[in-house]
Amino acid sequence: MGQGQSEEQGANRVSTEQLSHELALRFAKKCFTPLEITHFKDIFRSLADEQDGIHYWKEETLCRFLALPDSLSSGHLVYQMSTYLGAFPFPILAPSILTIDAVLKVVVIMTERYGKVLKKGKADRNKLLFRSLAVFDRRMSLAHERPSQEISSALKDEEAVADQETATAEKPHSHATGFSIDQPANDGDEEEDDDELALAALESLDAIEVFKHDQRADTKIHHAQIPLDNFQRLVMLLLITAPLNSQESLSKHAERLTPSMLDGLRKVADCIVWSFTPEQNAGISYESFNTIITNSLPFIFDGLNPLFEHFLFSKNIDLSRRKRTSAVGALSPTIPQVPDTPLEPLLIQDGEILNTNILSQLAFFLKGSSVFRRLRPLYLGGKDGFSLGSFEQKVFNWRAPSILLVSGSRLPHIPQGSRERAFADTLPPKRFPNSSAGNSTTGHVLFGAYLDVPWRNTNKEAIGSSSSLIFQLAPIHEVFRASTVSRDYATCTKSGISFGSPPPRAKPVSGLSSQLRLGAVSLLLDESLEFGVFTHDSEGGGSFHPSRSRPTDWQDRFEIESLEVWGCGGDEETEKQRAAWAFEAREAEARRNLKLGKDVEADRALLEMAGLVGNHGASGGSMG
């Protein structure tokens, strides 16, 4: 019986390897052009090592080819991810040797080209990426699944199981043991954690049953966590890769890796990591990962696509010297050849707040194509002056979306000085504590808003749409998306600038408080642009949804140190704004040069009736 069982396991092992190879062949045929596959094979074979007839890539080879900077210490992490993804769709085979089949599957997943084969599979690359980064600890999983009073006995039982597994481990394994801290557990009585992409892959090969047999030995995803230091290193790399174009090398962004820039990069990454509430968790769970990535960091992994597209263009193949038939020649445009020319700056100029690191952070939730090389400074408080008049003059004629950034320092709970007390008097009494300070000890905060419509005065109604956003960038990164419960997305009045709060009343109403009304989730800047307040009521009910990861109430009152507005657009939008300024200047000049006729009194009376001169505030006479 033992021999028969061994033969059955051997047959299953062979079929698993065959299925993995068959999937790689389908990816090669349907997800790439013949020319792309030619480039891929040339790159792999020219850099591969060989042992016992097997050609493979080492960690050093992968890091050198992708030009991963040593200063970020992210090379081993990317290699670890690749050896996991190379085993797709059989996670129990991870870590895999990076053979040509494995590397091809890595490229397919990283560049999101699998849709042409996995038509029934959900595009859930993030789940695979989590698995490739996570560490599995069965001791932790038992603690989560058993009631607290049973944890002690469960751990004792586990020790006995571990002894049995140690004896089993003496037998030869058919594959590597993976990244688990412990051996994977056969939790047969639990609901299986099937990966939809993997199921779709095996369904396309008519091999679902083989997959499920293999999957039962895989550790469940909810028993895993990503170590925080690993994730921070990955985030730093993703901040650098965010602006990459197809075939653009990371080496061209070396200026972002100077010691001073690295310090800023690390601070931005720290704010992002703290959005996963590390003060409550030792690592990042899948539930937290999925929630925050989906809501606040939907484009964080986009930079991996162009990074791994380097596998599809070999410098050893010179297309200009190869004469092909028209059929083959028609494929050549699919591989763009990027000239070695200096890159256009990612940002036309640095602001007091905005720099390339913050710009990459914005690209994690605003599509990179709308921010990189597309932002124009409209208003810079330190240069243009902190006044609503200056703000309106610089911002109102921009006919495209814009981004407002405001930074400052938290105010003490008890107002200090007359100006702080005057600001506090305009607000309702503070009911909520300050938000989490994250890893910051300075009290520094950085908030912002994205407005997809032109600015204007909003005395009666708010502006904006369901695409409007409020966000916090420091000390914790989070995005608050628009709701349809209320549509008070943005206002700009003589009382100040606000997002998520209703417009202030034009005149005081008897019996009602004259204090400003704050929305459940809102950002408000006072009329002098000296102070601001961000409010978060976890019950929601306003124009923006509350946090999905921090279900608590808080309010940050702060003194404004820097305020900026950046326009999203290019030369066309800039010219339109200049044309509007020129038109307003001509109209103002025409009003100044208006000449009166000989009958001065009659002309003045006519102008007063038109509302151009005179006392416009006088009330009209009685008709009775």
Coordinates of C-alpha atoms in Angstrom, one line a residue:
M1 CA 0.0 0.0 0.0
G2 CA 2.8 2.4 0.8
Q3 CA 4.4 1.8 -2.6
G4 CA 1.1 2.4 -4.3
Q5 CA 0.6 5.7 -2.4
S6 CA 4.1 6.8 -3.4
E7 CA 3.5 6.1 -7.0
E8 CA 0.2 8.1 -6.8
Q9 CA 2.0 11.0 -5.3
G10 CA 4.7 10.8 -7.9
A11 CA 2.1 10.8 -10.7
N12 CA 0.5 13.9 -9.1
R13 CA 3.9 15.6 -8.9
V14 CA 4.6 15.0 -12.5
S15 CA 1.2 16.2 -13.6
T16 CA 1.7 19.4 -11.5
E17 CA 5.0 20.2 -13.2
Q18 CA 3.5 19.4 -16.6
L19 CA 0.5 21.7 -15.9
S20 CA 2.8 24.5 -14.8
H21 CA 4.8 24.2 -18.0
E22 CA 1.6 24.1 -20.1
L23 CA 0.4 27.3 -18.5
A24 CA 3.7 29.0 -19.3
L25 CA 3.4 27.9 -23.0
R26 CA -0.1 29.4 -23.1
F27 CA 1.1 32.6 -21.6
A28 CA 3.9 32.8 -24.2
K29 CA 1.5 32.2 -27.1
K30 CA -1.4 34.4 -26.1
C31 CA 0.0 37.2 -24.0
F32 CA 3.0 38.2 -26.1
T33 CA 3.8 38.8 -29.7
P34 CA 6.3 36.5 -31.4
L35 CA 8.8 39.4 -31.4
E36 CA 8.4 40.0 -27.7
I37 CA 9.0 36.3 -27.0
T38 CA 12.2 36.5 -29.1
H39 CA 13.4 39.4 -27.1
F40 CA 12.5 37.6 -23.8
K41 CA 14.3 34.4 -24.7
D42 CA 17.4 36.3 -25.8
I43 CA 17.5 38.2 -22.5
F44 CA 17.0 35.1 -20.4
R45 CA 19.5 32.9 -22.1
S46 CA 22.2 35.6 -22.3
L47 CA 22.2 36.1 -18.6
A48 CA 21.2 32.7 -17.2
D49 CA 23.5 30.4 -15.2
E50 CA 23.5 26.6 -15.9
Q51 CA 23.7 23.7 -13.5
D52 CA 22.9 20.0 -14.3
G53 CA 21.4 21.1 -17.6
I54 CA 19.0 23.6 -15.9
H55 CA 19.2 27.3 -17.0
Y56 CA 18.1 29.7 -14.3
W57 CA 18.6 33.2 -12.9
K58 CA 20.3 34.0 -9.6
E59 CA 19.2 36.8 -7.3
E60 CA 22.2 38.9 -8.3
T61 CA 21.3 38.6 -12.0
L62 CA 17.7 39.7 -11.5
C63 CA 18.7 42.7 -9.4
R64 CA 21.4 43.8 -11.9
F65 CA 19.1 43.4 -14.9
L66 CA 16.3 45.5 -13.3
A67 CA 18.9 48.1 -12.1
L68 CA 17.5 47.9 -8.5
P69 CA 19.5 50.4 -6.4
D70 CA 21.6 49.0 -3.6
S71 CA 20.7 51.9 -1.4
L72 CA 17.1 50.8 -1.1
S73 CA 18.0 47.2 0.0
S74 CA 15.0 45.9 -1.9
G75 CA 16.7 43.5 -4.2
H76 CA 16.2 40.4 -2.1
L77 CA 12.6 41.3 -1.6
V78 CA 11.9 41.5 -5.3
Y79 CA 13.7 38.2 -5.8
Q80 CA 11.6 36.6 -3.0
M81 CA 8.4 37.9 -4.7
S82 CA 9.6 36.5 -8.1
T83 CA 10.4 33.0 -6.7
Y84 CA 6.8 32.9 -5.3
L85 CA 5.1 34.2 -8.5
G86 CA 7.2 31.8 -10.6
A87 CA 5.4 28.9 -8.9
F88 CA 2.0 30.1 -10.0
P89 CA -0.6 28.6 -9.9
F90 CA 0.8 26.1 -7.4
P91 CA 1.9 28.1 -4.2
I92 CA 3.1 24.9 -2.5
L93 CA 6.0 24.8 -5.1
A94 CA 7.3 28.1 -3.9
P95 CA 10.1 29.3 -3.8
S96 CA 10.6 28.2 -7.4
I97 CA 13.9 28.2 -9.3
L98 CA 13.8 31.0 -11.8
T99 CA 13.8 28.9 -14.9
I100 CA 12.6 30.4 -18.2
D101 CA 9.0 29.2 -17.5
A102 CA 9.1 30.7 -14.0
V103 CA 10.4 34.0 -15.2
L104 CA 7.8 34.2 -18.0
K105 CA 5.0 33.7 -15.4
V106 CA 6.6 36.5 -13.3
V107 CA 6.6 38.9 -16.2
V108 CA 3.0 38.0 -17.1
I109 CA 1.7 38.7 -13.6
M110 CA 3.8 41.8 -13.0
T111 CA 2.8 43.4 -16.3
E112 CA -0.9 42.2 -15.8
R113 CA -1.0 40.5 -19.2
Y114 CA -2.7 37.4 -17.9
G115 CA -6.2 38.6 -19.0
K116 CA -5.8 37.0 -22.5
V117 CA -5.6 33.6 -20.9
L118 CA -7.4 33.9 -17.6
K119 CA -10.6 35.4 -19.1
K120 CA -12.8 34.0 -16.2
G121 CA -10.4 35.0 -13.5
K122 CA -10.7 38.1 -11.4
A123 CA -7.9 40.5 -12.0
D124 CA -6.6 40.1 -8.4
R125 CA -2.9 40.6 -8.7
N126 CA -2.8 42.3 -5.3
K127 CA -3.7 39.0 -3.6
L128 CA -0.8 37.3 -5.3
L129 CA 1.6 40.1 -4.4
F130 CA 0.5 39.9 -0.8
R131 CA 1.2 36.1 -0.7
S132 CA 4.6 36.7 -2.3
L133 CA 5.5 39.2 0.5
A134 CA 3.8 37.5 3.5
V135 CA 5.3 35.3 6.2
F136 CA 3.1 32.4 7.3
D137 CA 3.1 31.5 11.0
R138 CA 0.8 28.7 12.1
R139 CA 1.2 29.6 15.7
M140 CA -0.4 33.0 14.9
S141 CA -3.2 31.4 13.0
L142 CA -4.1 29.1 15.8
A143 CA -4.3 32.0 18.2
H144 CA -6.7 33.8 15.9
E145 CA -8.9 30.9 15.3
R146 CA -9.3 29.5 18.9
P147 CA -11.1 31.3 21.7
S148 CA -8.7 32.9 24.2
Q149 CA -9.2 30.2 26.8
E150 CA -8.2 27.5 24.4
I151 CA -5.0 29.1 23.1
S152 CA -2.7 27.5 25.7
S153 CA -3.9 23.9 25.0
A154 CA -3.8 24.6 21.3
L155 CA -0.1 25.5 21.4
K156 CA 0.6 22.4 23.4
D157 CA -1.1 20.3 20.7
E158 CA 0.8 22.1 18.1
E159 CA 4.1 21.1 19.7
A160 CA 3.1 17.5 19.3
V161 CA 2.2 18.1 15.6
A162 CA 5.5 19.8 15.1
D163 CA 7.3 16.7 16.4
Q164 CA 5.4 14.6 13.9
E165 CA 6.2 17.0 11.1
T166 CA 9.9 16.9 12.0
A167 CA 9.8 13.1 11.6
T168 CA 8.1 13.5 8.3
A169 CA 10.6 16.1 7.2
E170 CA 13.3 13.4 7.2
K171 CA 11.7 12.0 4.0
P172 CA 12.8 13.6 0.7
H173 CA 10.6 16.4 -0.5
S174 CA 9.5 16.8 -4.1
H175 CA 9.8 20.6 -3.9
A176 CA 11.0 23.5 -1.8
T177 CA 9.2 24.2 1.5
G178 CA 8.3 27.8 0.8
F179 CA 8.5 30.9 2.9
S180 CA 6.5 29.6 5.9
I181 CA 7.9 29.9 9.3
D182 CA 6.3 26.5 10.0
Q183 CA 5.4 23.8 7.6
P184 CA 2.0 24.4 6.0
A185 CA -0.9 22.9 7.9
N186 CA -3.5 20.6 6.4
D187 CA -6.6 22.4 7.6
G188 CA -9.0 20.0 6.0
D189 CA -12.0 21.1 8.1
E190 CA -11.6 24.8 7.1
E191 CA -12.9 26.6 4.1
E192 CA -10.2 26.7 1.5
D193 CA -8.7 30.0 0.5
D194 CA -8.8 29.6 -3.3
D195 CA -7.0 32.2 -5.3
E196 CA -9.3 33.3 -8.2
L197 CA -6.4 33.8 -10.6
A198 CA -5.0 30.4 -9.9
L199 CA -8.4 28.7 -10.2
A200 CA -8.9 30.5 -13.5
A201 CA -5.5 29.3 -14.7
L202 CA -6.2 25.7 -13.9
E203 CA -9.7 25.9 -15.2
S204 CA -8.2 26.9 -18.5
L205 CA -6.2 23.7 -18.4
D206 CA -9.1 21.5 -17.1
A207 CA -7.1 20.8 -14.0
I208 CA -9.2 22.1 -11.1
E209 CA -9.1 18.9 -9.1
V210 CA -5.3 18.7 -9.2
F211 CA -5.1 22.3 -8.1
K212 CA -7.4 21.8 -5.2
H213 CA -5.5 18.8 -4.0
D214 CA -2.3 20.8 -4.1
Q215 CA -4.0 23.9 -2.5
R216 CA -5.1 22.0 0.6
A217 CA -1.5 21.9 1.7
D218 CA -1.1 25.6 1.4
T219 CA -1.2 27.9 4.4
K220 CA -4.3 30.1 4.5
I221 CA -3.8 33.7 3.5
H222 CA -5.5 35.0 6.7
H223 CA -2.8 33.3 8.8
A224 CA -0.1 35.5 7.2
Q225 CA 1.4 38.9 7.7
I226 CA 3.9 41.1 5.8
P227 CA 6.8 42.2 8.0
L228 CA 6.7 46.0 8.4
D229 CA 10.3 46.6 7.5
N230 CA 10.0 44.5 4.3
F231 CA 7.0 46.5 3.3
Q232 CA 8.7 49.8 3.9
R233 CA 11.6 48.9 1.7
L234 CA 9.2 47.9 -1.0
V235 CA 7.3 51.1 -0.7
M236 CA 10.5 53.1 -1.1
L237 CA 11.2 51.2 -4.3
L238 CA 7.6 51.8 -5.6
L239 CA 8.0 55.5 -4.9
I240 CA 11.0 55.5 -7.3
T241 CA 9.3 53.3 -9.9
A242 CA 6.0 55.1 -9.9
P243 CA 6.9 57.6 -12.8
L244 CA 8.6 54.9 -15.0
N245 CA 7.7 54.8 -18.6
S246 CA 8.0 51.7 -20.8
Q247 CA 11.7 50.7 -21.2
E248 CA 12.8 53.6 -18.9
S249 CA 15.6 52.5 -16.6
L250 CA 15.7 53.1 -12.9
S251 CA 19.3 54.3 -13.3
K252 CA 17.9 57.5 -14.9
H253 CA 16.4 58.5 -11.6
A254 CA 19.7 58.3 -9.7
E255 CA 19.3 61.9 -8.5
R256 CA 16.4 60.8 -6.3
L257 CA 18.8 58.5 -4.4
T258 CA 21.1 61.1 -2.8
P259 CA 21.3 61.0 1.0
S260 CA 19.0 64.0 1.4
M261 CA 16.4 62.7 -1.0
L262 CA 16.6 59.2 0.6
D263 CA 15.8 60.7 3.9
G264 CA 12.7 62.3 2.5
L265 CA 11.8 59.1 0.6
R266 CA 12.0 57.2 3.9
K267 CA 9.7 59.7 5.7
V268 CA 7.1 59.4 2.9
A269 CA 7.3 55.6 3.0
D270 CA 6.9 55.7 6.8
C271 CA 3.7 57.7 6.5
I272 CA 2.3 55.1 4.1
V273 CA 3.3 52.2 6.3
W274 CA 1.6 53.8 9.3
S275 CA -1.7 53.8 7.4
F276 CA -1.7 50.0 8.2
T277 CA -1.9 50.9 12.0
P278 CA 1.4 49.2 13.0
E279 CA 0.9 50.4 16.6
Q280 CA -1.8 47.8 16.8
N281 CA -0.3 45.0 14.7
A282 CA 3.2 43.5 14.4
G283 CA 2.7 43.0 10.7
I284 CA 0.3 43.8 7.8
S285 CA -2.6 41.3 7.6
Y286 CA -4.4 40.6 4.3
E287 CA -7.6 42.2 5.5
S288 CA -5.8 45.4 6.3
F289 CA -3.7 45.2 3.1
N290 CA -6.7 44.7 0.9
T291 CA -8.8 47.5 2.5
I292 CA -6.1 50.1 2.5
I293 CA -4.6 49.3 -1.0
T294 CA -8.1 49.4 -2.5
N295 CA -9.2 52.6 -0.9
S296 CA -6.0 54.7 -0.4
L297 CA -3.3 53.2 -2.6
P298 CA -5.0 51.8 -5.7
F299 CA -2.1 52.5 -8.0
I300 CA 0.8 51.7 -5.7
F301 CA 1.9 48.7 -7.8
D302 CA 1.6 50.3 -11.2
G303 CA 5.4 51.0 -11.4
L304 CA 6.0 47.3 -11.5
N305 CA 4.5 47.1 -15.0
P306 CA 7.1 49.1 -16.8
L307 CA 9.9 47.7 -14.6
F308 CA 9.2 44.1 -15.7
E309 CA 8.5 45.1 -19.3
H310 CA 12.3 45.4 -19.6
F311 CA 12.2 41.6 -20.2
L312 CA 10.5 42.3 -23.6
F313 CA 13.2 44.4 -25.1
S314 CA 16.7 43.1 -25.7
K315 CA 19.6 45.4 -26.5
N316 CA 21.3 42.6 -28.3
I317 CA 18.7 42.6 -31.1
D318 CA 19.1 45.5 -33.4
L319 CA 15.8 45.8 -35.4
S320 CA 17.2 48.4 -37.7
R321 CA 19.7 46.0 -39.1
R322 CA 17.3 43.1 -39.6
K323 CA 15.3 42.7 -42.8
R324 CA 12.1 40.9 -42.1
T325 CA 9.1 40.0 -44.2
S326 CA 6.1 42.3 -44.0
A327 CA 4.3 39.9 -41.7
V328 CA 7.1 40.0 -39.2
G329 CA 7.9 43.6 -39.8
A330 CA 4.3 44.5 -38.8
L331 CA 5.0 43.3 -35.3
S332 CA 8.0 45.6 -34.7
P333 CA 6.0 48.6 -33.4
T334 CA 4.9 46.6 -30.4
I335 CA 8.4 47.0 -28.9
P336 CA 9.1 50.7 -28.6
Q337 CA 12.7 51.7 -28.8
V338 CA 13.3 54.6 -26.3
P339 CA 16.1 57.0 -27.3
D340 CA 18.7 57.7 -24.7
T341 CA 17.7 61.4 -24.2
P342 CA 17.5 63.4 -21.0
L343 CA 14.3 63.0 -19.1
E344 CA 11.8 65.8 -18.8
P345 CA 11.6 66.8 -15.1
L346 CA 8.8 65.1 -13.2
L347 CA 7.9 68.4 -11.6
I348 CA 8.3 71.8 -13.3
Q349 CA 9.5 73.2 -10.0
D350 CA 9.5 72.2 -6.3
G351 CA 7.2 73.9 -3.9
E352 CA 7.5 74.3 -0.2
I353 CA 5.4 71.1 0.2
L354 CA 5.4 69.4 -3.2
N355 CA 8.5 67.6 -4.4
T356 CA 9.1 64.4 -6.4
N357 CA 8.6 62.1 -3.3
I358 CA 5.3 63.7 -2.5
L359 CA 4.4 63.6 -6.2
S360 CA 5.0 59.8 -6.2
Q361 CA 2.8 59.5 -3.1
L362 CA 0.0 61.4 -4.9
A363 CA 0.4 59.0 -7.9
F364 CA -0.5 56.1 -5.6
F365 CA -4.1 57.3 -5.6
L366 CA -4.3 59.8 -8.5
K367 CA -3.3 58.1 -11.7
G368 CA 0.4 58.8 -12.5
S369 CA -0.4 60.0 -16.0
S370 CA -2.4 62.9 -14.5
V371 CA 0.4 64.1 -12.2
F372 CA 3.8 63.3 -13.5
R373 CA 5.0 66.2 -15.8
R374 CA 1.4 67.5 -15.7
L375 CA 1.3 69.8 -12.6
R376 CA 1.6 73.5 -12.8
P377 CA 2.0 75.8 -9.7
L378 CA -1.1 78.0 -9.5
Y379 CA -0.7 79.4 -6.0
L380 CA 2.2 79.2 -3.6
G381 CA 1.4 80.9 -0.3
G382 CA 5.0 81.7 0.6
K383 CA 5.4 83.5 -2.7
D384 CA 2.0 84.9 -3.5
G385 CA 0.9 85.8 0.0
F386 CA -1.6 84.2 2.5
S387 CA -4.8 86.0 1.5
L388 CA -8.1 84.9 -0.1
G389 CA -7.7 87.7 -2.7
S390 CA -4.4 86.4 -3.8
F391 CA -5.7 82.8 -3.8
E392 CA -8.7 83.8 -6.0
Q393 CA -6.5 85.8 -8.4
K394 CA -4.1 82.9 -9.0
V395 CA -6.5 79.9 -8.9
F396 CA -9.9 80.9 -10.3
N397 CA -9.1 81.0 -14.0
W398 CA -7.7 77.5 -14.1
R399 CA -10.2 75.5 -16.2
A400 CA -9.0 72.0 -15.2
P401 CA -8.7 69.8 -12.1
S402 CA -6.4 71.0 -9.3
I403 CA -4.7 69.8 -6.1
L404 CA -4.6 71.8 -2.9
L405 CA -1.9 71.0 -0.3
V406 CA -1.7 72.5 3.2
S407 CA 0.8 71.7 5.9
G408 CA 1.2 73.0 9.4
S409 CA 1.7 72.2 13.1
R410 CA -1.0 71.0 15.5
L411 CA -2.3 73.6 17.9
P412 CA -2.3 72.9 21.7
H413 CA -5.6 71.8 23.3
I414 CA -5.9 75.1 25.1
P415 CA -5.5 78.1 22.6
Q416 CA -2.4 80.2 23.2
G417 CA -2.7 83.9 22.3
S418 CA -5.5 86.1 20.9
R419 CA -5.3 84.8 17.3
E420 CA -5.7 81.1 18.3
R421 CA -8.6 82.0 20.7
A422 CA -10.3 84.0 17.9
F423 CA -10.0 81.0 15.6
A424 CA -11.3 78.6 18.3
D425 CA -14.3 80.9 18.8
T426 CA -15.4 80.5 15.2
L427 CA -15.6 76.7 15.6
P428 CA -17.9 74.4 17.6
P429 CA -16.3 73.2 20.9
K430 CA -13.7 70.5 20.3
R431 CA -15.2 67.1 21.1
F432 CA -12.6 64.8 19.5
P433 CA -8.9 64.1 20.4
N434 CA -6.1 64.7 18.0
S435 CA -5.4 62.0 15.4
S436 CA -2.6 59.5 15.7
A437 CA 0.9 61.0 15.5
G438 CA 2.2 58.0 13.6
N439 CA 6.0 57.9 13.8
S440 CA 6.2 61.7 14.0
T441 CA 7.2 63.6 17.2
T442 CA 7.0 67.1 15.7
G443 CA 3.2 67.5 15.5
H444 CA 3.5 68.1 11.7
V445 CA 0.4 67.4 9.6
L446 CA -0.1 67.5 5.8
F447 CA -3.6 67.4 4.3
G448 CA -4.9 68.0 0.8
A449 CA -7.8 67.9 -1.6
Y450 CA -8.4 67.0 -5.2
L451 CA -11.0 69.1 -7.0
D452 CA -12.0 68.0 -10.5
V453 CA -13.9 71.3 -11.5
P454 CA -12.7 74.9 -11.8
W455 CA -12.7 77.0 -8.7
R456 CA -15.2 79.9 -8.2
N457 CA -16.9 81.8 -5.5
T458 CA -19.5 79.6 -3.8
N459 CA -21.8 81.9 -1.8
K460 CA -24.9 79.8 -2.3
E461 CA -23.9 76.3 -3.3
A462 CA -20.8 74.1 -3.2
I463 CA -18.8 72.9 -6.2
G464 CA -17.2 69.6 -7.0
S465 CA -18.4 66.1 -7.9
S466 CA -18.2 62.5 -6.7
S467 CA -14.6 62.4 -8.0
S468 CA -13.5 64.9 -5.4
L469 CA -11.1 63.7 -2.7
I470 CA -9.8 64.8 0.7
F471 CA -6.6 63.1 1.8
Q472 CA -4.0 63.1 4.5
L473 CA -0.4 62.5 3.5
A474 CA 1.4 62.9 6.9
P475 CA 1.9 61.7 9.5
I476 CA -0.4 58.9 8.2
H477 CA -1.5 58.4 4.6
E478 CA -5.2 58.0 3.9
V479 CA -7.7 59.0 1.3
F480 CA -11.3 60.0 2.0
R481 CA -13.5 59.5 -1.0
A482 CA -16.7 61.4 -1.9
S483 CA -20.1 60.3 -0.7
T484 CA -23.5 61.0 -2.2
V485 CA -25.2 61.6 1.2
S486 CA -24.3 65.2 0.8
R487 CA -22.7 67.1 -2.0
D488 CA -20.9 69.9 -0.2
Y489 CA -17.6 68.9 -1.7
A490 CA -15.9 72.3 -1.8
T491 CA -16.6 76.0 -1.0
C492 CA -14.7 79.2 -1.3
T493 CA -16.2 82.2 0.4
K494 CA -15.2 85.2 2.4
S495 CA -15.3 82.9 5.4
G496 CA -12.5 80.7 4.0
I497 CA -12.0 77.5 2.0
S498 CA -13.6 74.3 3.0
F499 CA -14.0 70.7 1.8
G500 CA -16.9 68.6 3.1
S501 CA -18.6 71.4 5.0
P502 CA -21.8 73.2 4.0
P503 CA -21.5 76.9 2.7
P504 CA -21.6 79.4 5.6
R505 CA -24.9 81.3 6.1
A506 CA -25.0 84.6 4.2
K507 CA -26.5 86.4 7.2
P508 CA -26.8 85.4 10.9
V509 CA -30.1 83.6 11.7
S510 CA -31.7 84.5 15.0
G511 CA -31.5 81.6 17.4
L512 CA -28.7 79.7 15.5
S513 CA -25.0 79.7 16.3
S514 CA -22.8 82.0 14.3
Q515 CA -20.0 79.4 14.4
L516 CA -18.8 77.6 11.3
R517 CA -20.5 74.3 10.5
L518 CA -18.1 71.5 10.1
G519 CA -18.9 68.4 8.0
A520 CA -18.5 64.8 9.4
V521 CA -15.3 64.4 7.4
S522 CA -14.0 67.8 6.4
L523 CA -11.1 70.2 5.9
L524 CA -11.5 73.9 6.6
L525 CA -9.1 76.8 6.2
D526 CA -10.0 80.1 7.9
E527 CA -10.5 83.4 6.1
S528 CA -7.0 84.6 6.9
L529 CA -5.4 81.3 5.7
E530 CA -3.7 81.2 9.0
F531 CA -5.4 78.3 10.7
G532 CA -7.0 75.1 9.6
V533 CA -9.0 72.2 11.0
F534 CA -9.5 68.6 9.8
T535 CA -12.5 66.7 11.4
H536 CA -13.2 63.0 11.2
D537 CA -16.5 61.7 12.6
S538 CA -16.5 57.9 12.3
E539 CA -20.3 57.8 12.0
G540 CA -20.0 59.6 8.6
G541 CA -23.1 61.0 7.0
G542 CA -21.3 63.9 5.3
S543 CA -19.9 64.6 1.8
F544 CA -16.9 62.3 2.3
H545 CA -16.8 58.7 3.6
P546 CA -15.0 58.2 6.9
S547 CA -11.9 56.1 7.3
R548 CA -12.2 52.3 6.7
S549 CA -9.1 51.5 8.7
R550 CA -9.3 53.9 11.7
P551 CA -12.9 53.6 13.0
T552 CA -12.3 56.4 15.6
D553 CA -13.2 60.1 16.0
W554 CA -10.5 62.8 15.8
Q555 CA -10.0 66.4 15.0
D556 CA -6.7 68.2 14.2
R557 CA -6.5 71.9 14.5
F558 CA -3.3 73.4 13.1
E559 CA -1.5 76.5 12.3
I560 CA -0.9 76.8 8.5
E561 CA 2.8 76.9 7.5
S562 CA 2.5 76.3 3.8
L563 CA -0.3 76.3 1.3
E564 CA -0.1 75.4 -2.4
V565 CA -2.5 74.8 -5.3
W566 CA -1.3 72.9 -8.3
G567 CA -3.2 72.7 -11.6
C568 CA -3.5 69.3 -13.4
G569 CA -2.8 70.0 -17.0
G570 CA -0.3 71.1 -19.6
D571 CA 0.4 74.0 -21.9
E572 CA -3.1 74.1 -23.3
E573 CA -4.6 74.7 -19.9
T574 CA -1.9 77.2 -19.0
E575 CA -2.7 79.2 -22.2
K576 CA -6.4 79.2 -21.4
Q577 CA -5.7 80.7 -18.0
R578 CA -3.4 83.3 -19.4
A579 CA -6.1 84.3 -22.0
A580 CA -8.7 84.6 -19.1
W581 CA -6.2 86.8 -17.2
A582 CA -5.7 89.0 -20.3
F583 CA -9.4 89.4 -20.8
E584 CA -10.0 90.4 -17.2
A585 CA -7.1 92.9 -17.5
R586 CA -8.6 94.5 -20.6
E587 CA -12.0 94.8 -18.9
A588 CA -10.5 96.4 -15.9
E589 CA -8.6 98.9 -18.0
A590 CA -11.7 99.7 -20.0
R591 CA -13.6 100.5 -16.8
R592 CA -10.8 102.7 -15.5
N593 CA -10.7 104.7 -18.8
L594 CA -14.5 105.2 -19.1
K595 CA -15.0 108.9 -19.9
L596 CA -18.1 111.0 -19.0
G597 CA -19.9 113.2 -21.5
K598 CA -20.8 116.9 -21.2
D599 CA -23.9 116.3 -19.1
V600 CA -21.9 114.9 -16.2
E601 CA -24.8 114.5 -13.8
A602 CA -27.0 112.7 -16.3
D603 CA -24.1 110.3 -17.1
R604 CA -23.4 109.6 -13.5
A605 CA -27.0 108.9 -12.8
L606 CA -27.0 106.4 -15.7
L607 CA -23.9 104.7 -14.4
E608 CA -25.4 104.5 -10.9
M609 CA -28.5 102.8 -12.4
A610 CA -26.1 100.3 -14.1
G611 CA -24.4 99.6 -10.8
L612 CA -21.0 100.7 -12.0
V613 CA -20.4 103.7 -9.7
G614 CA -22.1 105.2 -6.6
N615 CA -23.5 103.8 -3.5
H616 CA -24.6 100.3 -4.5
G617 CA -25.5 99.3 -0.9
A618 CA -28.4 101.8 -0.6
S619 CA -31.9 100.2 -0.5
G620 CA -34.4 100.9 -3.2
G621 CA -37.2 103.4 -2.7
S622 CA -40.9 102.6 -2.1
M623 CA -43.3 102.2 -5.0
G624 CA -46.2 103.1 -2.9

